[in-house]
Short mmCIF file of C-alpha atoms and ligand atoms in Angstrom, two decimals:
data_model
loop_
_atom_site.label_atom_id
_atom_site.label_comp_id
_atom_site.label_asym_id
_atom_site.label_seq_id
_atom_site.Cartn_x
_atom_site.Cartn_y
_atom_site.Cartn_z
CA MET A 78 121.60 27.43 87.80
CA ALA A 79 121.43 30.79 86.00
CA GLU A 80 124.48 32.37 84.46
CA ILE A 81 126.78 34.61 86.51
CA LEU A 82 125.33 38.11 86.62
CA ASN A 83 126.89 40.52 84.09
CA ALA A 84 126.56 44.10 82.95
CA ALA A 85 125.21 43.30 79.49
CA GLU A 86 122.32 41.42 81.04
CA LEU A 87 121.47 44.42 83.26
CA ASP A 88 121.53 46.71 80.21
CA SER A 89 119.10 44.59 78.29
CA LEU A 90 116.84 44.20 81.34
CA LEU A 91 116.76 47.97 81.66
CA SER A 92 115.82 48.56 78.05
CA GLU A 93 113.12 45.95 78.42
CA ALA A 94 111.77 47.75 81.49
CA GLY A 95 111.95 51.08 79.68
CA ALA A 96 109.78 49.71 76.91
CA ALA A 97 107.20 48.17 79.23
CA ASP A 98 103.62 49.45 79.17
CA VAL A 99 103.05 51.68 82.20
CA ALA A 100 100.36 53.91 80.73
CA THR A 101 97.51 52.78 82.95
CA GLY A 102 97.18 52.19 86.66
CA GLU A 103 96.81 48.46 86.10
CA ALA A 104 99.86 48.21 83.83
CA LEU A 105 101.95 50.17 86.31
CA GLU A 106 100.90 47.87 89.11
CA SER A 107 101.94 44.80 87.06
CA PHE A 108 105.24 46.52 86.39
CA ARG A 109 105.73 47.12 90.11
CA ILE A 110 105.03 43.47 90.94
CA ALA A 111 107.24 42.18 88.10
CA TYR A 112 110.26 44.24 89.10
CA PHE A 113 109.91 45.09 92.79
CA GLY A 114 107.68 42.27 93.98
CA ARG A 115 108.63 39.43 96.29
CA GLN A 116 109.31 37.17 93.33
CA GLY A 117 110.32 39.98 91.06
CA VAL A 118 113.36 40.73 88.95
CA LEU A 119 115.22 42.67 91.66
CA LYS A 120 114.82 39.83 94.14
CA SER A 121 116.37 37.27 91.81
CA LEU A 122 119.14 39.63 90.73
CA ASN A 123 120.05 40.12 94.38
CA GLU A 124 120.22 36.36 94.84
CA ARG A 125 122.40 35.90 91.78
CA PHE A 126 124.68 38.73 92.93
CA ARG A 127 125.86 36.38 95.69
CA GLU A 128 127.36 34.10 93.08
CA VAL A 129 129.45 36.84 91.48
CA PRO A 130 133.20 36.11 91.94
CA ARG A 131 134.84 38.24 94.60
CA GLU A 132 137.05 40.16 92.20
CA GLN A 133 133.96 41.30 90.20
CA LYS A 134 131.75 42.07 93.21
CA ARG A 135 132.66 45.72 93.51
CA GLU A 136 132.03 46.54 89.88
CA MET A 137 128.86 44.43 89.66
CA GLY A 138 127.54 45.91 92.91
CA GLN A 139 127.80 49.36 91.46
CA ALA A 140 126.15 48.28 88.24
CA LEU A 141 123.34 46.64 90.18
CA ASN A 142 122.75 49.75 92.28
CA ALA A 143 122.65 51.90 89.17
CA PHE A 144 120.14 49.47 87.64
CA LYS A 145 117.94 49.69 90.77
CA ASP A 146 118.02 53.49 90.71
CA ALA A 147 117.17 53.61 87.03
CA LEU A 148 114.30 51.22 87.58
CA GLN A 149 112.99 53.28 90.49
CA SER A 150 113.11 56.44 88.35
CA LEU A 151 111.18 54.72 85.56
CA PHE A 152 108.52 53.75 88.06
CA ASP A 153 108.33 57.20 89.75
CA GLU A 154 108.09 59.02 86.45
CA ALA A 155 105.40 56.75 85.16
CA SER A 156 103.39 57.07 88.33
CA SER A 157 103.53 60.90 88.47
CA ALA A 158 102.69 61.11 84.78
CA LEU A 159 99.68 58.97 85.53
CA VAL A 160 98.49 61.19 88.40
CA ALA A 161 99.06 64.34 86.35
CA GLY A 162 97.14 62.87 83.48
CA GLN A 163 94.21 61.89 85.68
CA ASP A 164 94.13 65.31 87.23
CA ALA A 165 94.35 67.09 83.92
CA GLN A 166 91.38 65.07 82.76
CA THR A 167 89.26 66.02 85.74
CA SER A 168 90.29 69.65 86.38
CA GLY A 169 92.47 70.79 83.53
CA GLN A 170 95.24 71.64 85.98
CA ASP A 171 98.76 70.43 86.53
CA PRO A 172 99.18 69.40 90.18
CA THR A 173 102.95 69.39 89.86
CA LEU A 174 102.95 73.21 89.50
CA PRO A 175 103.75 75.18 92.69
CA SER A 176 100.66 76.58 94.42
CA GLY A 177 99.73 80.26 94.26
CA ALA A 178 100.94 82.70 96.93
CA VAL A 179 98.79 82.91 100.06
CA PRO A 180 97.59 86.52 100.36
CA VAL A 181 99.02 88.23 103.44
CA GLY A 182 96.83 90.70 105.32
CA SER A 183 97.74 94.29 106.06
CA HIS A 184 96.89 96.76 108.80
CA HIS A 185 94.51 99.64 108.20
CA PRO A 186 96.40 102.94 107.94
CA LEU A 187 94.49 104.34 110.93
CA SER A 188 95.60 101.35 113.05
CA LEU A 189 99.21 101.90 112.02
CA VAL A 190 99.10 105.58 112.97
CA ARG A 191 97.30 104.96 116.25
CA ARG A 192 99.88 102.37 117.19
CA GLU A 193 102.73 104.69 116.32
CA ILE A 194 101.23 107.55 118.37
CA LEU A 195 100.74 105.28 121.39
CA ASP A 196 104.31 103.93 121.05
CA ILE A 197 105.81 107.43 121.06
CA PHE A 198 103.86 108.40 124.17
CA ALA A 199 104.64 105.06 125.83
CA ARG A 200 108.33 105.93 125.57
CA MET A 201 107.51 109.15 127.49
CA GLY A 202 105.78 107.18 130.26
CA PHE A 203 102.14 107.48 129.10
CA VAL A 204 99.92 104.42 129.63
CA VAL A 205 96.75 103.59 127.69
CA ALA A 206 93.23 104.05 129.13
CA ASP A 207 89.89 103.32 127.54
CA GLY A 208 86.29 104.50 127.89
CA PRO A 209 82.81 103.89 126.41
CA GLU A 210 81.57 105.31 123.08
CA ILE A 211 78.02 105.77 124.42
CA GLU A 212 78.30 108.35 127.16
CA ASP A 213 76.26 110.59 129.41
CA ASP A 214 76.14 114.37 129.46
CA TRP A 215 78.38 114.61 132.52
CA HIS A 216 81.45 112.90 131.05
CA VAL A 217 81.23 114.53 127.61
CA PHE A 218 80.12 118.06 128.57
CA SER A 219 79.23 119.03 132.16
CA GLY A 220 82.26 117.49 133.85
CA LEU A 221 84.40 119.30 131.29
CA ASN A 222 83.04 122.73 132.15
CA PHE A 223 80.79 123.13 129.09
CA PRO A 224 78.18 125.79 129.89
CA GLU A 225 74.58 124.60 129.76
CA GLU A 226 73.88 126.46 126.52
CA HIS A 227 77.20 125.59 124.78
CA PRO A 228 76.70 124.99 121.03
CA ALA A 229 78.62 121.69 121.12
CA ARG A 230 75.66 120.16 122.97
CA ASP A 231 73.40 121.18 120.14
CA MET A 232 71.54 118.55 118.16
CA GLN A 233 73.53 119.70 115.16
CA ASP A 234 76.79 118.37 116.59
CA THR A 235 75.82 115.56 118.88
CA PHE A 236 74.12 112.27 118.12
CA PHE A 237 71.73 111.64 121.00
CA VAL A 238 70.71 108.08 121.78
CA GLN A 239 68.18 109.15 124.39
CA ARG A 240 66.99 112.41 125.91
CA ASP A 241 66.56 113.15 129.61
CA PRO A 242 68.55 111.57 131.03
CA ASP A 243 70.80 112.20 128.06
CA LEU A 244 72.65 109.30 126.46
CA LEU A 245 74.82 110.30 123.55
CA LEU A 246 77.66 109.22 121.30
CA ARG A 247 80.81 110.89 122.61
CA THR A 248 81.88 113.84 120.47
CA HIS A 249 85.46 113.66 121.74
CA THR A 250 87.70 111.35 123.78
CA SER A 251 87.98 114.04 126.51
CA SER A 252 85.18 112.08 128.21
CA VAL A 253 87.79 109.46 129.11
CA GLN A 254 89.80 112.18 130.90
CA VAL A 255 86.85 112.77 133.24
CA ARG A 256 86.42 109.03 133.89
CA GLU A 257 90.10 108.59 134.68
CA MET A 258 90.37 111.70 136.89
CA GLU A 259 87.39 110.44 138.86
CA ARG A 260 88.82 107.00 139.48
CA ARG A 261 92.57 107.56 139.88
CA ASP A 262 94.76 109.50 142.28
CA PRO A 263 97.41 111.66 140.58
CA PRO A 264 100.11 111.65 139.38
CA TYR A 265 99.52 110.00 136.00
CA ARG A 266 100.26 110.22 132.30
CA LEU A 267 97.56 108.73 130.11
CA VAL A 268 96.81 108.30 126.42
CA MET A 269 93.25 107.43 125.45
CA PRO A 270 92.58 106.33 121.87
CA GLY A 271 89.05 105.99 120.56
CA ARG A 272 86.31 106.55 118.03
CA VAL A 273 84.21 109.71 118.23
CA PHE A 274 81.00 110.88 116.56
CA ARG A 275 79.74 114.24 115.32
CA ASN A 276 76.68 115.13 113.38
CA GLU A 277 78.55 116.70 110.46
CA ALA A 278 78.30 116.69 106.69
CA ILE A 279 80.76 114.25 105.14
CA SER A 280 83.45 115.84 102.94
CA ALA A 281 87.15 115.44 102.07
CA ARG A 282 88.01 117.12 105.40
CA ALA A 283 85.26 115.97 107.78
CA HIS A 284 83.36 112.83 108.66
CA CYS A 285 80.65 111.99 111.18
CA ILE A 286 82.86 109.23 112.60
CA PHE A 287 86.55 109.72 113.22
CA HIS A 288 89.31 108.78 115.66
CA GLN A 289 91.18 110.64 118.35
CA VAL A 290 93.99 110.06 120.78
CA GLU A 291 93.54 112.00 123.99
CA GLY A 292 96.36 112.74 126.42
CA LEU A 293 96.34 113.73 130.08
CA TYR A 294 99.29 114.52 132.33
CA ILE A 295 98.55 115.41 135.96
CA ASP A 296 101.23 115.97 138.58
CA LYS A 297 102.53 118.58 141.00
CA GLY A 298 104.06 121.64 139.35
CA VAL A 299 103.23 120.81 135.71
CA GLY A 300 103.35 123.93 133.49
CA PHE A 301 102.69 125.05 129.93
CA ALA A 302 106.36 124.60 129.01
CA ASP A 303 106.13 120.89 129.92
CA MET A 304 103.21 120.55 127.53
CA LYS A 305 104.95 122.39 124.72
CA GLN A 306 108.09 120.30 125.07
CA THR A 307 106.13 117.03 125.23
CA LEU A 308 104.16 117.88 122.09
CA LEU A 309 107.25 119.09 120.22
CA MET A 310 109.05 115.88 121.05
CA PHE A 311 106.00 113.91 119.91
CA ALA A 312 105.88 115.79 116.59
CA GLN A 313 109.61 115.27 116.02
CA GLN A 314 109.32 111.55 116.60
CA LEU A 315 106.28 111.24 114.37
CA PHE A 316 107.29 113.49 111.46
CA GLY A 317 111.08 113.74 111.79
CA SER A 318 113.31 116.15 113.70
CA ASP A 319 112.96 118.93 111.10
CA VAL A 320 109.17 119.11 111.46
CA LYS A 321 107.62 122.56 111.70
CA ILE A 322 104.90 123.05 114.32
CA ARG A 323 103.12 126.04 115.78
CA LEU A 324 100.83 126.58 118.77
CA ARG A 325 97.95 129.00 118.19
CA PRO A 326 95.91 130.40 121.10
CA SER A 327 92.47 128.81 121.15
CA TYR A 328 89.56 128.10 123.40
CA PHE A 329 88.21 124.94 125.00
CA PRO A 330 85.90 125.06 128.04
CA PHE A 331 88.04 122.50 129.89
CA THR A 332 91.54 123.98 129.38
CA GLU A 333 93.00 127.35 130.33
CA PRO A 334 95.03 128.53 128.54
CA SER A 335 94.16 126.58 125.40
CA ALA A 336 95.99 126.16 122.12
CA GLU A 337 95.82 124.41 118.78
CA MET A 338 98.87 122.73 117.35
CA ASP A 339 99.48 122.90 113.60
CA VAL A 340 101.97 121.00 111.48
CA TYR A 341 103.28 122.41 108.21
CA TRP A 342 101.86 120.48 105.24
CA GLY A 343 102.96 122.67 102.29
CA LEU A 344 101.33 124.84 99.66
CA LYS A 345 102.73 123.40 96.45
CA THR A 346 99.67 121.87 94.80
CA GLU A 347 95.99 122.64 94.46
CA VAL A 348 95.28 119.77 96.85
CA ASP A 349 97.64 121.32 99.45
CA LYS A 350 95.74 124.60 99.15
CA ARG A 351 92.35 122.97 99.49
CA ILE A 352 93.33 120.78 102.45
CA THR A 353 95.03 123.60 104.38
CA LYS A 354 92.50 126.30 103.40
CA GLY A 355 95.29 128.22 101.75
CA THR A 356 97.51 128.52 104.85
CA GLY A 357 99.93 125.61 104.35
CA TRP A 358 99.28 124.54 107.95
CA LEU A 359 97.12 121.67 109.14
CA GLU A 360 95.69 121.56 112.63
CA ILE A 361 96.36 118.21 114.29
CA MET A 362 95.41 118.74 117.90
CA GLY A 363 93.85 120.85 120.58
CA CYS A 364 95.62 121.20 123.90
CA GLY A 365 95.91 123.23 127.04
CA MET A 366 96.35 123.32 130.79
CA VAL A 367 93.50 121.47 132.50
CA ASP A 368 91.12 124.09 133.87
CA PRO A 369 91.16 124.09 137.72
CA ALA A 370 87.35 123.88 137.66
CA VAL A 371 87.62 120.58 135.76
CA LEU A 372 90.14 119.16 138.25
CA GLU A 373 87.88 120.16 141.10
CA ALA A 374 84.76 118.66 139.50
CA SER A 375 86.59 115.31 139.36
CA GLY A 376 87.77 115.51 142.96
CA ILE A 377 91.36 116.65 142.38
CA ASP A 378 92.70 119.56 144.45
CA PRO A 379 93.82 122.27 141.98
CA GLU A 380 95.91 123.88 144.71
CA VAL A 381 98.11 120.76 144.77
CA TYR A 382 97.95 119.42 141.22
CA SER A 383 98.07 120.85 137.76
CA GLY A 384 98.32 119.27 134.36
CA PHE A 385 97.85 119.45 130.63
CA ALA A 386 95.61 117.67 128.17
CA PHE A 387 95.59 117.24 124.43
CA GLY A 388 93.44 115.59 121.82
CA MET A 389 94.41 114.82 118.24
CA GLY A 390 92.70 113.44 115.16
CA ILE A 391 94.24 110.21 113.88
CA GLU A 392 92.87 110.74 110.34
CA ARG A 393 94.52 114.14 110.05
CA ILE A 394 97.86 112.67 111.03
CA ALA A 395 97.54 109.76 108.61
CA MET A 396 96.73 112.26 105.84
CA LEU A 397 99.87 114.22 106.65
CA LYS A 398 102.05 111.16 106.93
CA TRP A 399 101.04 109.65 103.58
CA GLN A 400 99.85 112.83 101.80
CA ILE A 401 96.31 111.55 101.47
CA GLY A 402 93.97 114.22 100.13
CA ASP A 403 90.58 112.80 101.03
CA LEU A 404 89.45 111.67 104.50
CA ARG A 405 86.64 109.52 103.09
CA LEU A 406 89.13 106.96 101.78
CA PHE A 407 89.69 105.70 105.34
CA PHE A 408 86.08 104.59 105.68
CA GLU A 409 85.35 103.05 102.31
CA ASN A 410 87.24 99.80 103.01
CA ASP A 411 88.53 99.58 99.46
CA MET A 412 91.41 97.15 99.83
CA ARG A 413 93.23 98.70 96.89
CA PHE A 414 93.61 101.69 99.22
CA THR A 415 93.91 100.08 102.65
CA SER A 416 96.47 97.45 101.67
CA GLN A 417 99.06 100.01 100.54
CA PHE A 418 100.33 100.93 103.97
CA THR A 419 103.08 99.38 106.01
CA GLY A 420 105.32 100.24 108.91
CA GLY A 421 104.32 102.04 112.04
N1 LIG B 158 88.44 117.48 122.87
C1 LIG B 158 88.95 118.49 121.97
C2 LIG B 158 88.35 118.27 120.58
O1 LIG B 158 87.82 117.22 120.30
C3 LIG B 158 90.44 118.42 121.87
C4 LIG B 158 91.15 118.72 123.15
C5 LIG B 158 91.52 117.69 123.99
C6 LIG B 158 91.48 120.03 123.48
C7 LIG B 158 92.22 118.00 125.17
C8 LIG B 158 92.16 120.33 124.62
C9 LIG B 158 92.52 119.28 125.46
O2 LIG B 158 88.37 119.15 119.75
#
């Protein structure tokens, strides 16, 4: 029978194991079998541990456990060194390094602004409605009281898909107003976001494709003061409570009276002057009381109902919000630009 197990023997076994060849897969496998195998060193040490006198059991047990742990570490280290070495040979990389960060996507600035606009109006009871981008003459012009010879119908402004009957790309989201008035019974508060198209030269201030959010509020006894208050509240929520706005009288065929709402941008730099045409103010929306003729054309009794409508450019608002000087940046899809924006 073998000698009683003792600490000195474990020490020398461990230094023997530490010196063993584990540099190749084959050598490591022999090591594993020799030490951890069914007839290996650990097995026989465990058997011999039974013979240790009771008074030494506690101490020897601890020594044996420490020996097992040390042996396991030797094995683990050798096996990861082996894997790393193989990998380095094939790819020149160290697989034990942490992996690179997974790139996280970001929202386009126009999406962020649209969402914020819709959220503000949602809190005031406006729900979202949608309409087609390819429209007919009725919904874009005739139903909105545009006279037959109105310049907005001109080839210069409108992209026609087909002539007579006319199919065209909508030049504004007011077409969705007509669709909604035709299919719903008042009262309602609607916001209608969408893409619009105009045959215009592309510059820092204009593009042939841009985005609008349209609004429509129809009820009994709605007046101009309701519109002004709604739009002021909107501007305060979007730009902060100290925002400066102004309403200028204007003209649209489908609203009476009509106005344009400006937000103060500033006149400090050359860019400010160029963007605001030297006034410091930037127009962000058209608005007005829905013309009774428009209500009537959509089957709403103007003696009973009144309402207001507004339409704003999303690009303009994004430019104000982030002080962006050139509208074209929104359409170039350069991720160095589009990935800079967060929040809503
Ligand atoms: N449709 C107008 C435009 O595109 C904006 C507008 C909408 C004006 C609603 C008044 C009411 O310029």
